[in-house]
């Protein structure tokens, strides 16, 4: 299934982790189907075979022996199939958990919130740490380490085209590795019921060539520029002096809230509201004015702005590339 140009399909793997899981899926599906057909065939045979007249005592012993052999073979096959499946599953989990040959891996810290994803690209130099939300950029062909935790309840990180689910647990760090071998835009989804808006906890993963990834990092490291346009400048005042700044950070301004997503490069993102709406002017306006109508229960309150303030605010937010 595709959502516009977003890929979301567990059987269309775009990286090694998802490939292994797809192989396991087909292995189990085919094994189970073959066994099912054999069981059905034996049942049909037993139901329709010709009844024999009541046998004598010598014949009865022979038949009991035959039945005993049948049961032993059935148990043997079951044990072999279960152990094989267990071993295949175990080796797959090990392979997916291993770091591969990456010398200096990219490490991304992900913090789950009700109902959005906080994202930090780690760097030994604090000033080179990139913070964003609900969107991951990955360089194609490189293994990326994800270190995850939650601030409230259990969530689960799942990008079906790239890797299996990994739970995100409050007060605990879980790790996983992902890799995208094909450039593309992949849709991820929280996969653990985490409250009212669990379904609207999406994440966009964008896999791009390494050079483009480096450009993206460089752009994300820039603080927000002060707008030159007077309308956008008025919008900046609405933002920093209004309630927005209490929850959101925009680096380069006095807005430094940490309750909601960092908005320093909001305009560069494809979606808003954690994959809820496309990042277009009309949707953004609707989201600012009535987030409770779009995603009931979300932490963001509805905002009563007069039309001029709203227009200015939108003009400002659109400068945050
Ligand atoms: Cu977060 Cu479901």
Coordinates of C-alpha atoms and ligand atoms in Angstrom, one line a residue:
X1 CA 0.0 0.0 0.0
X2 CA 1.2 3.5 -0.7
X3 CA 0.0 6.7 0.9
X4 CA 0.7 9.2 -1.9
X5 CA 4.5 8.9 -2.3
X6 CA 5.0 7.4 1.1
X7 CA 5.8 3.7 1.2
X8 CA 4.3 1.5 3.9
X9 CA 4.5 -2.2 3.2
X10 CA 6.2 -4.8 5.3
X11 CA 6.5 -7.1 2.3
X12 CA 8.4 -4.6 0.2
X13 CA 11.7 -4.5 2.1
X14 CA 14.0 -1.6 1.4
X15 CA 16.8 -2.6 3.8
X16 CA 18.5 -5.7 5.2
X17 CA 16.5 -5.9 8.5
X18 CA 13.2 -5.8 6.7
X19 CA 14.5 -8.3 4.1
X20 CA 15.3 -10.9 6.7
X21 CA 11.9 -10.4 8.3
X22 CA 10.2 -10.8 4.9
X23 CA 12.2 -14.0 4.4
X24 CA 11.1 -15.4 7.8
X25 CA 7.5 -14.4 7.0
X26 CA 7.6 -16.4 3.7
X27 CA 9.4 -19.3 5.3
X28 CA 6.8 -19.6 8.1
X29 CA 3.9 -19.0 5.7
X30 CA 5.0 -21.7 3.2
X31 CA 5.9 -24.2 6.0
X32 CA 2.6 -23.7 7.7
X33 CA 0.6 -23.9 4.5
X34 CA 2.3 -27.2 3.4
X35 CA 1.7 -28.7 6.9
X36 CA -1.9 -27.5 6.8
X37 CA -2.5 -29.2 3.4
X38 CA -0.9 -32.4 4.6
X39 CA -3.2 -32.5 7.7
X40 CA -6.3 -31.8 5.6
X41 CA -5.3 -34.5 3.1
X42 CA -4.8 -37.1 5.9
X43 CA -8.2 -36.1 7.5
X44 CA -10.0 -36.4 4.1
X45 CA -8.3 -39.8 3.6
X46 CA -9.4 -41.0 7.0
X47 CA -12.9 -39.8 6.6
X48 CA -13.5 -41.4 3.2
X49 CA -11.5 -44.6 3.2
X50 CA -13.3 -47.9 2.9
X51 CA -14.3 -49.4 6.3
X52 CA -12.9 -52.9 6.8
X53 CA -15.0 -55.6 8.6
X54 CA -14.1 -56.1 12.3
X55 CA -10.6 -57.5 12.4
X56 CA -9.4 -60.5 14.5
X57 CA -7.1 -60.0 17.6
X58 CA -3.8 -60.6 15.6
X59 CA -4.9 -57.9 13.0
X60 CA -5.8 -55.5 15.8
X61 CA -2.3 -55.6 17.3
X62 CA -0.8 -54.9 13.9
X63 CA -3.1 -51.9 13.4
X64 CA -2.2 -50.6 16.8
X65 CA 1.5 -50.8 16.0
X66 CA 0.8 -48.9 12.7
X67 CA -1.1 -46.2 14.6
X68 CA 1.7 -45.9 17.1
X69 CA 4.3 -45.4 14.3
X70 CA 1.9 -42.7 12.8
X71 CA 1.8 -40.8 16.0
X72 CA 5.6 -41.0 16.5
X73 CA 6.2 -39.7 13.0
X74 CA 3.7 -36.8 13.6
X75 CA 5.4 -35.8 16.9
X76 CA 8.8 -36.1 15.2
X77 CA 7.8 -33.8 12.3
X78 CA 6.3 -31.3 14.7
X79 CA 9.4 -31.2 16.9
X80 CA 11.7 -30.8 13.9
X81 CA 9.5 -28.0 12.4
X82 CA 9.3 -26.1 15.7
X83 CA 13.0 -26.3 16.4
X84 CA 13.9 -25.3 12.8
X85 CA 11.6 -22.3 13.1
X86 CA 13.0 -21.3 16.4
X87 CA 16.6 -21.5 15.1
X88 CA 15.8 -19.5 12.0
X89 CA 14.0 -16.9 14.1
X90 CA 16.8 -16.8 16.6
X91 CA 19.5 -16.3 14.0
X92 CA 17.5 -13.6 12.3
X93 CA 17.1 -11.7 15.6
X94 CA 20.8 -11.9 16.1
X95 CA 21.6 -10.7 12.6
X96 CA 19.2 -7.8 13.0
X97 CA 20.6 -6.8 16.3
X98 CA 24.3 -6.8 15.1
X99 CA 26.1 -3.6 14.3
X100 CA 27.5 -4.9 11.0
X101 CA 30.9 -3.4 10.0
X102 CA 30.0 0.2 10.6
X103 CA 33.0 2.0 12.1
X104 CA 31.5 5.3 13.0
X105 CA 27.8 4.7 13.0
X106 CA 25.2 7.5 13.0
X107 CA 23.3 7.4 16.3
X108 CA 19.9 8.8 16.6
X109 CA 18.1 9.3 19.9
X110 CA 14.4 8.9 19.7
X111 CA 12.0 9.9 22.5
X112 CA 8.4 8.8 22.3
X113 CA 5.7 11.2 23.5
X114 CA 1.9 11.0 23.5
X115 CA 1.7 11.4 20.5
X116 CA 4.8 12.4 18.6
X117 CA 8.5 11.5 18.1
X118 CA 11.3 13.7 19.4
X119 CA 14.5 13.1 17.3
X120 CA 18.1 13.9 18.1
X121 CA 21.1 13.2 15.9
X122 CA 23.9 12.5 18.4
X123 CA 27.3 14.1 18.0
X124 CA 30.3 14.3 20.4
X125 CA 30.2 18.1 19.8
X126 CA 27.0 19.4 21.4
X127 CA 26.7 22.2 18.9
X128 CA 26.6 19.7 16.1
X129 CA 23.6 17.8 17.6
X130 CA 20.6 18.1 15.4
X131 CA 17.1 18.1 16.9
X132 CA 14.0 17.6 14.9
X133 CA 10.6 15.8 15.3
X134 CA 8.5 13.2 13.5
X135 CA 10.9 12.9 10.6
X136 CA 14.1 11.0 10.2
X137 CA 16.7 11.5 7.4
X138 CA 18.9 8.5 6.7
X139 CA 21.9 8.2 4.3
X140 CA 21.2 5.3 1.9
X141 CA 23.2 2.1 2.5
X142 CA 24.4 3.0 5.9
X143 CA 23.5 1.3 9.1
X144 CA 22.0 3.7 11.6
X145 CA 21.7 3.1 15.4
X146 CA 18.5 4.1 17.1
X147 CA 18.6 4.6 20.9
X148 CA 15.1 5.1 22.2
X149 CA 13.2 5.9 25.3
X150 CA 9.8 7.3 26.3
X151 CA 8.6 10.1 28.6
X152 CA 5.1 8.7 29.3
X153 CA 3.9 5.3 28.2
X154 CA 5.1 2.4 26.0
X155 CA 5.3 3.2 22.3
X156 CA 6.7 1.1 19.5
X157 CA 8.9 2.3 16.6
X158 CA 7.9 0.6 13.4
X159 CA 8.8 1.5 9.8
X160 CA 7.5 -1.6 8.0
X161 CA 9.7 -1.2 4.8
X162 CA 12.9 -0.9 6.9
X163 CA 12.7 -3.0 10.1
X164 CA 10.5 -4.8 12.6
X165 CA 8.9 -3.2 15.7
X166 CA 10.9 -2.1 18.6
X167 CA 9.2 -1.1 21.9
X168 CA 10.0 2.3 23.5
X169 CA 9.8 2.0 27.2
X170 CA 9.7 4.8 29.8
X171 CA 12.8 4.9 32.1
X172 CA 14.6 2.4 29.9
X173 CA 16.8 2.5 26.8
X174 CA 16.1 0.2 23.9
X175 CA 18.3 0.0 20.8
X176 CA 17.8 -1.1 17.3
X177 CA 19.5 -0.7 13.9
X178 CA 18.0 0.3 10.6
X179 CA 19.3 0.7 7.1
X180 CA 17.6 1.9 3.9
X181 CA 19.2 0.5 0.7
X182 CA 16.8 2.3 -1.6
X183 CA 16.2 6.1 -1.6
X184 CA 12.6 6.9 -0.8
X185 CA 10.1 8.2 1.7
X186 CA 8.9 5.6 4.1
X187 CA 6.0 5.9 6.6
X188 CA 6.5 4.6 10.1
X189 CA 3.8 4.2 12.7
X190 CA 3.7 3.8 16.5
X191 CA 2.8 0.1 16.9
X192 CA 1.9 -0.1 20.6
X193 CA -1.4 1.2 21.7
X194 CA -0.5 4.4 23.7
X195 CA -3.7 6.2 24.2
X196 CA -6.4 8.1 22.4
X197 CA -4.3 9.3 19.4
X198 CA -2.1 6.2 19.0
X199 CA -3.2 6.0 15.3
X200 CA -2.0 9.6 14.7
X201 CA 1.5 8.9 15.8
X202 CA 3.3 8.6 12.5
X203 CA 6.9 9.2 11.5
X204 CA 8.3 9.9 8.1
X205 CA 11.6 8.4 7.2
X206 CA 13.4 9.9 4.2
X207 CA 16.4 7.9 2.8
X208 CA 18.7 10.0 0.6
X209 CA 22.2 9.7 -0.9
X210 CA 25.0 10.5 1.6
X211 CA 25.8 14.0 0.1
X212 CA 22.2 15.0 0.4
X213 CA 22.1 13.8 3.9
X214 CA 25.1 15.9 4.8
X215 CA 23.5 18.9 3.3
X216 CA 20.4 18.3 5.3
X217 CA 22.4 18.0 8.5
X218 CA 24.2 21.2 7.7
X219 CA 20.9 23.0 7.1
X220 CA 19.3 21.7 10.3
X221 CA 22.3 23.0 12.3
X222 CA 21.5 26.5 11.2
X223 CA 19.5 28.6 13.6
X224 CA 16.3 30.2 12.2
X225 CA 17.0 33.4 10.4
X226 CA 15.2 36.6 11.4
X227 CA 12.7 37.3 8.6
X228 CA 13.2 40.3 6.5
X229 CA 9.6 40.5 5.3
X230 CA 7.4 42.7 7.6
X231 CA 4.5 40.3 7.8
X232 CA 6.7 37.4 8.8
X233 CA 8.5 39.6 11.3
X234 CA 5.1 40.4 12.9
X235 CA 4.5 36.6 12.9
X236 CA 7.7 36.0 14.7
X237 CA 6.5 38.4 17.4
X238 CA 3.2 36.5 17.6
X239 CA 5.2 33.4 18.1
X240 CA 7.7 34.5 20.7
X241 CA 5.3 36.6 22.7
X242 CA 2.3 34.3 22.6
X243 CA 1.6 30.9 24.0
X244 CA 3.5 29.1 21.2
X245 CA 6.9 29.9 22.8
X246 CA 6.0 28.2 26.0
X247 CA 5.9 24.7 24.4
X248 CA 8.1 25.0 21.3
X249 CA 11.7 25.8 20.6
X250 CA 12.9 27.9 17.6
X251 CA 16.7 28.1 17.8
X252 CA 17.8 31.7 17.1
X253 CA 14.8 33.2 18.9
X254 CA 13.8 33.5 22.6
X255 CA 11.2 30.7 22.1
X256 CA 12.7 27.7 23.9
X257 CA 9.8 25.5 25.1
X258 CA 10.5 21.7 25.2
X259 CA 7.0 20.4 25.7
X260 CA 6.2 20.1 22.0
X261 CA 8.3 19.5 18.8
X262 CA 11.2 21.8 18.0
X263 CA 10.0 24.0 15.2
X264 CA 13.4 25.6 14.0
X265 CA 13.0 23.9 10.6
X266 CA 9.3 23.3 10.6
X267 CA 8.8 24.4 6.9
X268 CA 11.3 21.7 5.8
X269 CA 9.1 18.9 7.1
X270 CA 6.6 17.0 5.0
X271 CA 4.0 16.4 7.6
X272 CA 2.6 18.1 10.7
X273 CA 0.9 16.7 13.9
X274 CA 3.1 13.5 13.7
X275 CA 2.1 12.4 10.3
X276 CA -1.5 13.6 10.7
X277 CA -1.6 16.4 8.0
X278 CA 0.5 17.4 5.0
X279 CA 2.6 20.5 5.8
X280 CA 0.6 23.0 3.7
X281 CA -0.5 26.4 4.6
X282 CA -4.2 25.6 5.0
X283 CA -3.6 22.5 7.1
X284 CA -1.1 24.3 9.3
X285 CA -3.7 27.1 9.9
X286 CA -6.3 24.5 10.8
X287 CA -3.8 22.8 13.1
X288 CA -2.9 26.0 14.9
X289 CA -6.5 27.1 15.4
X290 CA -8.1 23.8 16.2
X291 CA -5.7 20.9 17.0
X292 CA -8.3 19.5 19.4
X293 CA -10.7 19.1 16.6
X294 CA -8.1 17.4 14.4
X295 CA -6.4 15.2 17.0
X296 CA -8.6 15.2 20.1
X297 CA -6.7 14.9 23.4
X298 CA -3.4 16.2 21.9
X299 CA -1.4 18.3 24.3
X300 CA -1.5 21.4 22.1
X301 CA -4.4 23.7 23.0
X302 CA -6.6 25.4 20.5
X303 CA -5.5 29.0 19.8
X304 CA -7.9 31.9 19.3
X305 CA -5.8 34.2 17.1
X306 CA -7.3 37.1 15.1
X307 CA -7.0 36.6 11.4
X308 CA -4.2 39.1 10.9
X309 CA -2.1 37.5 13.6
X310 CA -2.8 34.1 12.1
X311 CA -1.8 35.3 8.6
X312 CA 1.4 36.8 10.1
X313 CA 2.2 33.6 12.1
X314 CA 1.8 31.4 9.0
X315 CA 4.0 33.7 7.0
X316 CA 6.7 33.4 9.7
X317 CA 6.4 29.6 10.0
X318 CA 6.8 29.3 6.3
X319 CA 10.2 31.0 6.6
X320 CA 11.5 28.2 8.9
X321 CA 13.1 26.1 6.1
Ligands
LIG1 CU1 2.7 5.8 20.6 CU2 1.0 4.2 20.0

